[in-house]
XYZ file of C-alpha atoms in Angstrom:
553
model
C 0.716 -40.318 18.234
C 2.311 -42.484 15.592
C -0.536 -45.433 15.889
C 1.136 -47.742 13.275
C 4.060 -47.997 10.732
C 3.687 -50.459 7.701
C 7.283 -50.499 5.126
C 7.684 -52.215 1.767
C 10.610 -52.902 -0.449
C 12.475 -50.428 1.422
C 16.136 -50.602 1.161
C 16.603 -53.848 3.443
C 13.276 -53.885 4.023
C 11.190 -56.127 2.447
C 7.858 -55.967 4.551
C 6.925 -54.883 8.153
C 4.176 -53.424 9.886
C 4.423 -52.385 13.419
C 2.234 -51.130 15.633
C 3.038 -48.734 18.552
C 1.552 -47.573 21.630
C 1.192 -44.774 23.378
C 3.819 -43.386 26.320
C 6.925 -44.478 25.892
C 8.595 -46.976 22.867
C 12.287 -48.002 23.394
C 13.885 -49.105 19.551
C 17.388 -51.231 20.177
C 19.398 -53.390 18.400
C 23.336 -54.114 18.011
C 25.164 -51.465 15.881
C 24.556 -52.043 11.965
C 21.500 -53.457 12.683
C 19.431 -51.270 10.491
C 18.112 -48.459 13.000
C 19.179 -46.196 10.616
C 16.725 -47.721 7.548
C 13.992 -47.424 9.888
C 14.489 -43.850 10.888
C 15.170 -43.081 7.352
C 11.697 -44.672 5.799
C 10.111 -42.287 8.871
C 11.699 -39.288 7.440
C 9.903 -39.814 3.915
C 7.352 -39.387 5.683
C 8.115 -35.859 6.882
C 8.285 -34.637 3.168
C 11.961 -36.129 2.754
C 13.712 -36.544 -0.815
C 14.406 -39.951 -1.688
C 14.899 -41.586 -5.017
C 15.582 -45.060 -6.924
C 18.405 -46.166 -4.566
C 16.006 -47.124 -2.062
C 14.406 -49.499 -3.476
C 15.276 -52.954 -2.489
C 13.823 -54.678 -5.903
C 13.733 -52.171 -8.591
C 10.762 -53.856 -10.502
C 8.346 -52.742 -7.286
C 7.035 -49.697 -5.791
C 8.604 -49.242 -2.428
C 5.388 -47.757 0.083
C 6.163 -46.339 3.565
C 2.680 -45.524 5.199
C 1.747 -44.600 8.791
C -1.378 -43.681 10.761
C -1.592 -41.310 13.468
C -3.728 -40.260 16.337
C -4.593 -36.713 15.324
C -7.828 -36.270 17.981
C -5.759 -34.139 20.495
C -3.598 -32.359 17.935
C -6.432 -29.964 17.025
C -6.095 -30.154 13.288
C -9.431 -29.254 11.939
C -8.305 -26.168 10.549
C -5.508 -27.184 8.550
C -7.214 -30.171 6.925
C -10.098 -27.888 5.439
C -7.628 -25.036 4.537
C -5.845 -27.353 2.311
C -8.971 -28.988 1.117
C -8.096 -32.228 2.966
C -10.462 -35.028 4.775
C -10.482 -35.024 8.157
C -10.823 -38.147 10.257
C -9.220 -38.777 13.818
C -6.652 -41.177 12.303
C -4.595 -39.111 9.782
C -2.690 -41.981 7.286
C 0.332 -40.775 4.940
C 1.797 -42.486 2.672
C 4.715 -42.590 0.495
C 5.694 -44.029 -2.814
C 8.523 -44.410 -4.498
C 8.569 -46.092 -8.218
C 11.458 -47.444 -10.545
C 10.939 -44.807 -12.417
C 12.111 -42.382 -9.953
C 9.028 -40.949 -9.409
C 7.679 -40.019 -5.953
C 3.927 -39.806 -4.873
C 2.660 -38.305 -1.320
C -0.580 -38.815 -0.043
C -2.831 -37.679 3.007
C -5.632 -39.439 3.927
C -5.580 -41.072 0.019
C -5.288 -37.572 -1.388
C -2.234 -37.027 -3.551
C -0.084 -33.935 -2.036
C 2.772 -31.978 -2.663
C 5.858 -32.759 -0.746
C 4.874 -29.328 1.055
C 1.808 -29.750 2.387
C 3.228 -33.403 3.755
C 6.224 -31.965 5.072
C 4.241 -28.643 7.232
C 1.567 -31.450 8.066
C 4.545 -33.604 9.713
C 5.549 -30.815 11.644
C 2.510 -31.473 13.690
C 2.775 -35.520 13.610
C 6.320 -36.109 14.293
C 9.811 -34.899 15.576
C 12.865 -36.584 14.893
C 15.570 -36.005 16.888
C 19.321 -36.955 16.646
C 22.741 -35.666 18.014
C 23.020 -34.022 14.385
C 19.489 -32.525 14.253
C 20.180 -31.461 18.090
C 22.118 -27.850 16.243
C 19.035 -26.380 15.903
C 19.255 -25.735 19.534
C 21.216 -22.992 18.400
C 18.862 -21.444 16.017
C 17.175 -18.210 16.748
C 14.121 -19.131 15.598
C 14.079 -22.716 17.991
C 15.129 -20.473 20.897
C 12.708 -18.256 20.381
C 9.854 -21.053 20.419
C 11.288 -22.060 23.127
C 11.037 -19.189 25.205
C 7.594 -18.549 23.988
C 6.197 -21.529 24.958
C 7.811 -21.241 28.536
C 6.151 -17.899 29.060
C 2.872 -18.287 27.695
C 3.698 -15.772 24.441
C 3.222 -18.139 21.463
C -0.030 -16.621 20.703
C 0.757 -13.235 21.539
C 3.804 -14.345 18.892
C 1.522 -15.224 16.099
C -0.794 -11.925 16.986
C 2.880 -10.142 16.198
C 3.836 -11.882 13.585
C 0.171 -11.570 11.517
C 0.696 -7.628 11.889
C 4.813 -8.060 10.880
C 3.670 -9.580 7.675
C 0.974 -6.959 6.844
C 3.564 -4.516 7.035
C 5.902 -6.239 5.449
C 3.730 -6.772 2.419
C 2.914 -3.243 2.923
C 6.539 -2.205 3.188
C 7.342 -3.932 0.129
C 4.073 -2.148 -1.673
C 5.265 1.310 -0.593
C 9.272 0.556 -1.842
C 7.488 -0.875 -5.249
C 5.221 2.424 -6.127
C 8.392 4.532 -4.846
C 10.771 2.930 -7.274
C 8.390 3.734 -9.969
C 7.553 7.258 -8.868
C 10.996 8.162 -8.936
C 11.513 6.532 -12.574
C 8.034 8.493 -13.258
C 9.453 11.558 -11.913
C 12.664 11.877 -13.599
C 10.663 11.487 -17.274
C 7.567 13.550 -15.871
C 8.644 16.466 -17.126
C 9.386 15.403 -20.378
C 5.984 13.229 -20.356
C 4.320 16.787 -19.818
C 6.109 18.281 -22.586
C 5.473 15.608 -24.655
C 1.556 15.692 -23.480
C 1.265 19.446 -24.478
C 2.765 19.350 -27.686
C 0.269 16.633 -28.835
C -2.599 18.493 -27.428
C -1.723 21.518 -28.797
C -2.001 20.065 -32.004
C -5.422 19.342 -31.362
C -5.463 16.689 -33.450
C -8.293 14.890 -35.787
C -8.152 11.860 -36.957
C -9.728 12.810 -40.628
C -7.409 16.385 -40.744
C -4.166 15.044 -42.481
C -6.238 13.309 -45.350
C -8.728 17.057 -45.780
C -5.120 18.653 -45.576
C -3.330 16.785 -48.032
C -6.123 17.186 -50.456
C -6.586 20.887 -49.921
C -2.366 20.931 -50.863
C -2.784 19.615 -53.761
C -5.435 22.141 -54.466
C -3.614 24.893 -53.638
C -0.176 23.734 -55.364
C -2.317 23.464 -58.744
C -4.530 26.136 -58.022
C -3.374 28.194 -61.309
C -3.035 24.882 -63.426
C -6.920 23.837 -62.418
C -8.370 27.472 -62.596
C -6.962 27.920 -66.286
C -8.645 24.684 -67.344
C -11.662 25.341 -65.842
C -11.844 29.022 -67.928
C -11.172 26.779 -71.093
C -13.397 24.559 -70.723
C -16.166 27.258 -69.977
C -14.970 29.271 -73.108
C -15.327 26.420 -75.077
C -18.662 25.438 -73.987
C -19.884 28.645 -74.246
C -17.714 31.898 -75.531
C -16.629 30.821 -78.942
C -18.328 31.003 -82.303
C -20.056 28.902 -82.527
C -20.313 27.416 -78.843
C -20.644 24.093 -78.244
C -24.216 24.781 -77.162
C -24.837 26.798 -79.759
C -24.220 24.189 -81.808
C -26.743 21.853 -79.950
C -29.205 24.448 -79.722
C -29.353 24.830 -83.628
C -29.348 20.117 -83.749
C -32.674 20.576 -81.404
C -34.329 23.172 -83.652
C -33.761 20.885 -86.570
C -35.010 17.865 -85.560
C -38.063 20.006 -84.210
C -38.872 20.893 -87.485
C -38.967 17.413 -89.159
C -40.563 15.528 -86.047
C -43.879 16.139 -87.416
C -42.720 13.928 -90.726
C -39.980 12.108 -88.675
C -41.106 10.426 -85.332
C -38.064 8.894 -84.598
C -36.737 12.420 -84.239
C -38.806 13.144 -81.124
C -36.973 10.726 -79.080
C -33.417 12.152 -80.563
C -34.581 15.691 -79.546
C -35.290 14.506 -75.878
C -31.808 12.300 -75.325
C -30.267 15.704 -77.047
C -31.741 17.988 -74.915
C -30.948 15.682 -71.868
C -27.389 16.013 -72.747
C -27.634 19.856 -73.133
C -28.747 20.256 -69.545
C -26.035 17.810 -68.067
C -23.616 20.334 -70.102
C -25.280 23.636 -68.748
C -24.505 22.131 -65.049
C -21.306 21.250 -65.696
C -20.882 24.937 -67.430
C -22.465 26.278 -64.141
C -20.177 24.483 -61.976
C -16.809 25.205 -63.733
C -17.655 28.619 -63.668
C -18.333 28.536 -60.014
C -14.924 26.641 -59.400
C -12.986 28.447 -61.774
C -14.069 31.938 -59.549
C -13.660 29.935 -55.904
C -10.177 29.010 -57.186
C -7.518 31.413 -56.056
C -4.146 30.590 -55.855
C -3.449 31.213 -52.227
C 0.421 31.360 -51.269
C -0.252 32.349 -47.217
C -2.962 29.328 -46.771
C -0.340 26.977 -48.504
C 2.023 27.463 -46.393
C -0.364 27.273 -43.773
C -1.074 23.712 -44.967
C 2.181 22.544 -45.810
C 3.357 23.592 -42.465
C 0.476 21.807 -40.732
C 1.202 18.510 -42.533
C 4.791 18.488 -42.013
C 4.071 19.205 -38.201
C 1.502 15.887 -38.117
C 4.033 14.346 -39.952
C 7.067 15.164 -37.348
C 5.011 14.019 -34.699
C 4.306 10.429 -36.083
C 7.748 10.140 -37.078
C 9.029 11.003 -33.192
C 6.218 8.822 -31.484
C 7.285 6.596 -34.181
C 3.456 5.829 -35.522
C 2.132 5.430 -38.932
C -1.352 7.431 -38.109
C -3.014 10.009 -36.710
C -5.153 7.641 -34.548
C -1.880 6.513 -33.608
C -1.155 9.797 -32.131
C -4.411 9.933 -30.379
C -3.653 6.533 -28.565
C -0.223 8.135 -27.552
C -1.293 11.112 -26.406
C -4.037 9.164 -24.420
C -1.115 6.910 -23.498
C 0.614 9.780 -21.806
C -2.030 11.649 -19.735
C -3.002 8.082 -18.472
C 0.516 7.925 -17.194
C 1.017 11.055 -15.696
C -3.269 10.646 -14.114
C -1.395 7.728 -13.024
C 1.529 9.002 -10.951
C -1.189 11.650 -9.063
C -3.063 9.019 -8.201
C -0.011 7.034 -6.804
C 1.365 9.730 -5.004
C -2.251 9.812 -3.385
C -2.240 6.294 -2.784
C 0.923 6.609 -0.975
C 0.126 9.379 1.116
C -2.488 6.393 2.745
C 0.074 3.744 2.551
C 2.384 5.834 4.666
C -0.372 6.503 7.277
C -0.966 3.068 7.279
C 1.888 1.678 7.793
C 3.045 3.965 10.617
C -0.286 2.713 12.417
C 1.060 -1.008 11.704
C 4.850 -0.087 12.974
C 2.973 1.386 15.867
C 0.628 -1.843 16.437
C 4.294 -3.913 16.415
C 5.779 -1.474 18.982
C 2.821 -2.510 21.548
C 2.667 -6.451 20.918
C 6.369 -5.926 20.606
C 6.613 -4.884 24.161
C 4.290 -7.152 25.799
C 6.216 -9.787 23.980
C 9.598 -8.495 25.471
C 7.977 -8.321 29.041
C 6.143 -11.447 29.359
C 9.614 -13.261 27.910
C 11.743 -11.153 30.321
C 9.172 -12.559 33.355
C 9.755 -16.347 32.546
C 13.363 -16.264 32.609
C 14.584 -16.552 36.041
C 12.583 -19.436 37.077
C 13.043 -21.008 33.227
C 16.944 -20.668 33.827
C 17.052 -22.259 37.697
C 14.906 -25.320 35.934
C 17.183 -26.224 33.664
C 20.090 -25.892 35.300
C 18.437 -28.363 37.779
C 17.344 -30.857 35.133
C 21.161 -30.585 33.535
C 22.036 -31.117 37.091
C 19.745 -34.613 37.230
C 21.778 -35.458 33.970
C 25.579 -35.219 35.327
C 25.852 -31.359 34.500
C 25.715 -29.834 38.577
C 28.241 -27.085 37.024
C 26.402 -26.195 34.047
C 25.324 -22.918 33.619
C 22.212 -21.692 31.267
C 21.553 -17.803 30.746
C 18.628 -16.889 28.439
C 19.940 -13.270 27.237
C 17.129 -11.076 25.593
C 18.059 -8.052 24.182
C 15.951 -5.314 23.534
C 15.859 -4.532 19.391
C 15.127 -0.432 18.371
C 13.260 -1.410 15.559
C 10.711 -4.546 15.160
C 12.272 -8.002 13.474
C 10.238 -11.105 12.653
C 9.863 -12.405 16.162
C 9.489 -9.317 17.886
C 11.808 -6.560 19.670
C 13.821 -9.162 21.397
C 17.149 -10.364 20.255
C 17.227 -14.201 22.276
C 20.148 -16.095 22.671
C 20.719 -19.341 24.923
C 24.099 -18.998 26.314
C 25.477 -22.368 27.928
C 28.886 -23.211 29.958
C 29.599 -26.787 31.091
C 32.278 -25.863 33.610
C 32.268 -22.795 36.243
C 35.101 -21.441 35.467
C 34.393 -21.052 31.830
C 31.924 -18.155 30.449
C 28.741 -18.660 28.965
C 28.568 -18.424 25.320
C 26.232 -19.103 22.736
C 24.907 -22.942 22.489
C 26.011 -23.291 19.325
C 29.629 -22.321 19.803
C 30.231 -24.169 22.985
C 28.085 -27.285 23.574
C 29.269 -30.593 22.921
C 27.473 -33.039 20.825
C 26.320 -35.123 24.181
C 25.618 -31.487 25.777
C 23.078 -30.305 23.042
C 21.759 -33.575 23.541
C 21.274 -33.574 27.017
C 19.987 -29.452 26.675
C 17.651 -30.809 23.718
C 16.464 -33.650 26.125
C 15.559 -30.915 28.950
C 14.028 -28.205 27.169
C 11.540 -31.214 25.221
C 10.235 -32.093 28.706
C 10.019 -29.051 29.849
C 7.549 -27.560 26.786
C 6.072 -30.977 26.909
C 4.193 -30.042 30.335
C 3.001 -26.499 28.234
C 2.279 -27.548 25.064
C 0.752 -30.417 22.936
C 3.675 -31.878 21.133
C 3.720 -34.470 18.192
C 5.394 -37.883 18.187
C 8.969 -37.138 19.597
C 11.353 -40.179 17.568
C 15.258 -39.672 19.609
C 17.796 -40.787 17.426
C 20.406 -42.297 19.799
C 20.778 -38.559 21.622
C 22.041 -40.601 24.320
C 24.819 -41.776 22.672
C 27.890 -41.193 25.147
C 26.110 -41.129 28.091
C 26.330 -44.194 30.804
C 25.502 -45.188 33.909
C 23.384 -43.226 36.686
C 22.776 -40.018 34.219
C 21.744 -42.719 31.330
C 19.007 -43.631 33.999
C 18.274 -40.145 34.284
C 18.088 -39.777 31.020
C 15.704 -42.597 30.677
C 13.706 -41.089 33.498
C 13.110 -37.846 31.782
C 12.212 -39.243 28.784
C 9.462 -41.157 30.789
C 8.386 -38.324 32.235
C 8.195 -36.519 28.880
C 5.972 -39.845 27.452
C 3.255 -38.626 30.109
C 2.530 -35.727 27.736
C 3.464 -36.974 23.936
C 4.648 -40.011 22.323
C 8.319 -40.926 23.023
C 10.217 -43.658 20.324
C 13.911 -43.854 21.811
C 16.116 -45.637 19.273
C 19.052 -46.719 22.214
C 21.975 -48.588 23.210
C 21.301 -48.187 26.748
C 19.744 -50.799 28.551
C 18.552 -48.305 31.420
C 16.744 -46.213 28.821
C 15.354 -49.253 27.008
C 14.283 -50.570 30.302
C 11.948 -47.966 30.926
C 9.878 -48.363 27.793
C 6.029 -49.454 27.921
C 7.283 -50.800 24.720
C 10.071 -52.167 23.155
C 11.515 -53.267 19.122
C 14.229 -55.311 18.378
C 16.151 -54.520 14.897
C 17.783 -57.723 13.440
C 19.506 -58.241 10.088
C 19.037 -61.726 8.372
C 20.645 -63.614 5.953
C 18.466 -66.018 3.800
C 19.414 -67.149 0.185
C 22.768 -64.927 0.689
C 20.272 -61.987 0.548
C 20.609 -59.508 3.470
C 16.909 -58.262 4.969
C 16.311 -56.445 8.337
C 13.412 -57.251 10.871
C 11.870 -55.444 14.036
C 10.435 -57.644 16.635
C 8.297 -56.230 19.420
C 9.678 -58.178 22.393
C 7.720 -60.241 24.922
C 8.950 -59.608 28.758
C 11.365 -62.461 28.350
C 12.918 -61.097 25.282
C 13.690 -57.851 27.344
C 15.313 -59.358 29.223
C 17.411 -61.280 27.418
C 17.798 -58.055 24.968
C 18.883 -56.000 28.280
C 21.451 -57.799 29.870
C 22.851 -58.506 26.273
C 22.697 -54.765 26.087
C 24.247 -54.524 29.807
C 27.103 -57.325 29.248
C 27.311 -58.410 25.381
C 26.847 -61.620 23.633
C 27.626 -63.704 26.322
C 24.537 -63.370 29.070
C 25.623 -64.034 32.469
C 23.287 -64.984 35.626
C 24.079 -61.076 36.785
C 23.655 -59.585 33.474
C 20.170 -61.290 33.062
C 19.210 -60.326 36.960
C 20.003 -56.772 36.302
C 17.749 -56.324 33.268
C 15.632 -58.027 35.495
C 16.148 -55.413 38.460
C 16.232 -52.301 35.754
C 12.688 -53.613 34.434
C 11.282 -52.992 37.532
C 12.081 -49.541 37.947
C 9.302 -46.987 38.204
C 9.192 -43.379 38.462
């Protein structure tokens, strides 16, 4: 239950703090009062934009905070899922700056709009002849329903599986799209695959092969100055070693009388053998040297064939190519493996589809076993409220394929007058009708279900007289089982309050401020037969408020 409400610097608020109680709070006040400004600073409080224009004195903060009763609400769970504190009073708050900045907070934790706003759905309901459509909604039938045959959890059961396979179903239509993108270049991935591993390629083979072309291109050029060089060191007269040969014997021959000549003959010979080996190995080149047409094509071709391949992958390397070719196989390894992975998928989800099928049904039964006695209750509660014609038809229809709430297709179909058809809520009902239907089907899931803070919105707006009382009677009734705030101009609704506010505007310094009073028993009375008769209260006027406070249920 809302516990207590505290506003500042809100519009033409400039401070209040109210307290409520439990059961059943009745909210009046003459029209323009300011009803509205208090409803609205509630909303903020439900996750609600709001920005500057709010703010009675720009220079402050305007603060809307609120604590509520959250012991029978069972919200354990969703405080430690979201990392919140949990304590038995639950206080938001809302801030608002000059700045235009706006600041949520939960139990003094700061919070995104939402996480306030799916918190609030537990903590309060507003309700007004506007927010009375959503009567027509699918979705608020369907709760509806649920609640009224015991199916809510057997609803979330459903729903847990209809969002596996939904995720699922959205998996499977993700790794199809890219198997058939896969498949229409697989065959050209393959081709692609085996011309790169038929070129069995080496990282180090395009440098050896360039090298060995340029060998073979010269072959004739390097082979014919190799043979020079090998005549000169050796074949002519006199050879180059000859010559040195004949240097070594003379300096032999005068190193007895020359020491000096020793160390010549040793650096000479040294150079001798360095020219012998490189003799020895031009002669070996010179013969391994053949100019080799067949292998030089061989090469050239090979090159040219690395080379076309790094130009068409469009790489600058043979390690490149590797990468690509490792690129490739991963990607066709890939689309194997995802055709595998489907093949579960698809098993998978069949034995989800086939898990919907069975809560599916039990869903459609247990609805289709509430409805009679549903439909005869609230056509005897729109009876109590001035409707004996009315006629209310919940129409289920049987899907072929699973939805989001089940097999079931619900509709509420209304019709005010007998001789008119039922149609759907939404296309028929009356502004005071969806009230009146709203009114009904709130008591009625009150007795099943734990509901927040219900806050009506002058839903009774129209209404007079003997169904007014009604209307006040069933909103007493539905305070027995949640928290009932009534903003009325009806003096038999008000009357029936444990509880009741009075909205006032006042003018001091030319400056225009509202103010809620919580009334004694002599101000409800007054407030009533003002409510009953106007301005002007008359001895009658004040003895009926008198009379209608008494009334009990």
């Amino acid at each position: 239950m809302l516990h207590w409400l505290k506003i500042r610097n809100y519009l033409l608020i400039d401070q209040l703090e109210i307290q409520f109680s439990n059961g059943f709070v009745s909210i009046t006040g003459e029209t323009g009062a300011g009803k509205s400004v208090l409803i609205g600073a509630i909303s903020l409080l439900t996750g609600k934009r709001a920005d500057t224009s709010v703010l009675l004195d720009k220079s402050l903060k305007s603060v809307i905070e609120a604590g509520f009763q959250v012991k029978q609400l069972k919200l354990e769970a969703f405080f430690e899922i979201n990392d919140l504190d949990y304590d038995e009073e639950c206080i938001i708050r809302r801030e608002i700056t000059g700045q235009g900045k706006s600041r949520a907070f939960i139990n003094d934790t700061p919070v995104r709009l939402e996480l306030l706003s799916q918190l609030s759905e537990y903590l309060i309901d507003i309700h007004s002849q506007h927010q009375s459509l959503m009567l027509g909604t699918h979705t608020f039938q369907r709760n509806i329903l649920d609640a009224v045959a015991g199916t809510s959890d057997l609803h979330l059961e459903y729903e847990k599986v209809y969002r596996n396979y939904k995720q699922l179903d959205a998996t499977i239509l993700e790794i199809e799209t890219k198997q058939k993108r896969a498949l229409e270049e697989k065959d050209f991935l393959e081709f692609q695959l085996n011309q790169l591993l038929e070129a069995k390629l080496d990282s180090a083979e395009l440098e050896s092969l360039e090298q060995e072309e340029k060998l073979l291109s010269n072959a004739e050029d390097i082979k014919l100055a190799l043979m020079v060089g090998v005549d000169s060191l050796q074949e002519t007269e006199p050879s180059l070693l000859d010559v040195i040969r004949e240097v070594e014997k003379q300096l032999e021959n005068i190193s007895e009388h020359y020491p000096k000549s020793v160390s010549y003959l040793e650096r000479l010979q040294s150079v001798r053998i360095e020219i012998q080996d490189v003799l020895s190995s031009c002669e070996q080149d010179a013969d391994d040297v053949e100019y080799d047409p067949v292998r030089l094509l061989e090469v050239q071709e090979r090159i040219n064939l690395l080379n076309a391949l790094m130009q068409k992958f469009s790489v600058d390397s043979i390690e490149a190519l590797i990468a690509e070719r490792e690129r490739i196989d991963s990607a066709l390894q890939q689309f194997d493996m995802d055709n595998t992975k489907l093949d579960d998928f698809y098993a998978e989800r069949e034995k989800l589809y086939q898990s919907l099928l069975e809560f599916g049904t039990k869903l459609h039964e247990g609805r289709k076993s509430a409805i009679p006695s549903f439909q005869n209750q609230l056509k005897s509660m729109l009876a109590d409220l001035g409707m004996p014609q009315a006629n209310f038809i919940v129409q289920v229809e049987k899907l072929e394929s699973p939805q989001r709430d089940g097999l079931d297709r619900i509709d509420f179909l209304f019709s005010a007058n007998p001789d008119l058809p039922a149609n759907p809520i939404a296309k028929v009902a009356s502004g005071g009708e969806m009230s009146r239907l709203m009114l009904c089907l709130k008591t009625v899931t009150a007795q099943l279900q734990q509901l927040p803070s219900i806050v009506f919105d002058e839903i009774d707006t129209g209404v007079s007289g003997e169904i007014a009382g009604r209307m006040g009677e069933m909103m007493k009734v539905l305070s027995q089982n949640s928290q009932v705030i009534s903003i009325t101009h009806l003096p038999q609704v008000a009357a029936l309050a444990n509880q009741q506010y009075h909205v006032v505007k006042v003018v001091n310094n030319g400056q225009t401020k509202v103010q809620i009073l919580q009334l004694s028993e002599s101000d409800r009375i007054r407030e009533i037969a003002r409510m009953s008769s106007g301005k002007e209260l008359t001895e009658t006027a004040m003895q009926h408020a008198k009379d209608l406070l008494k009334i009990k249920i």
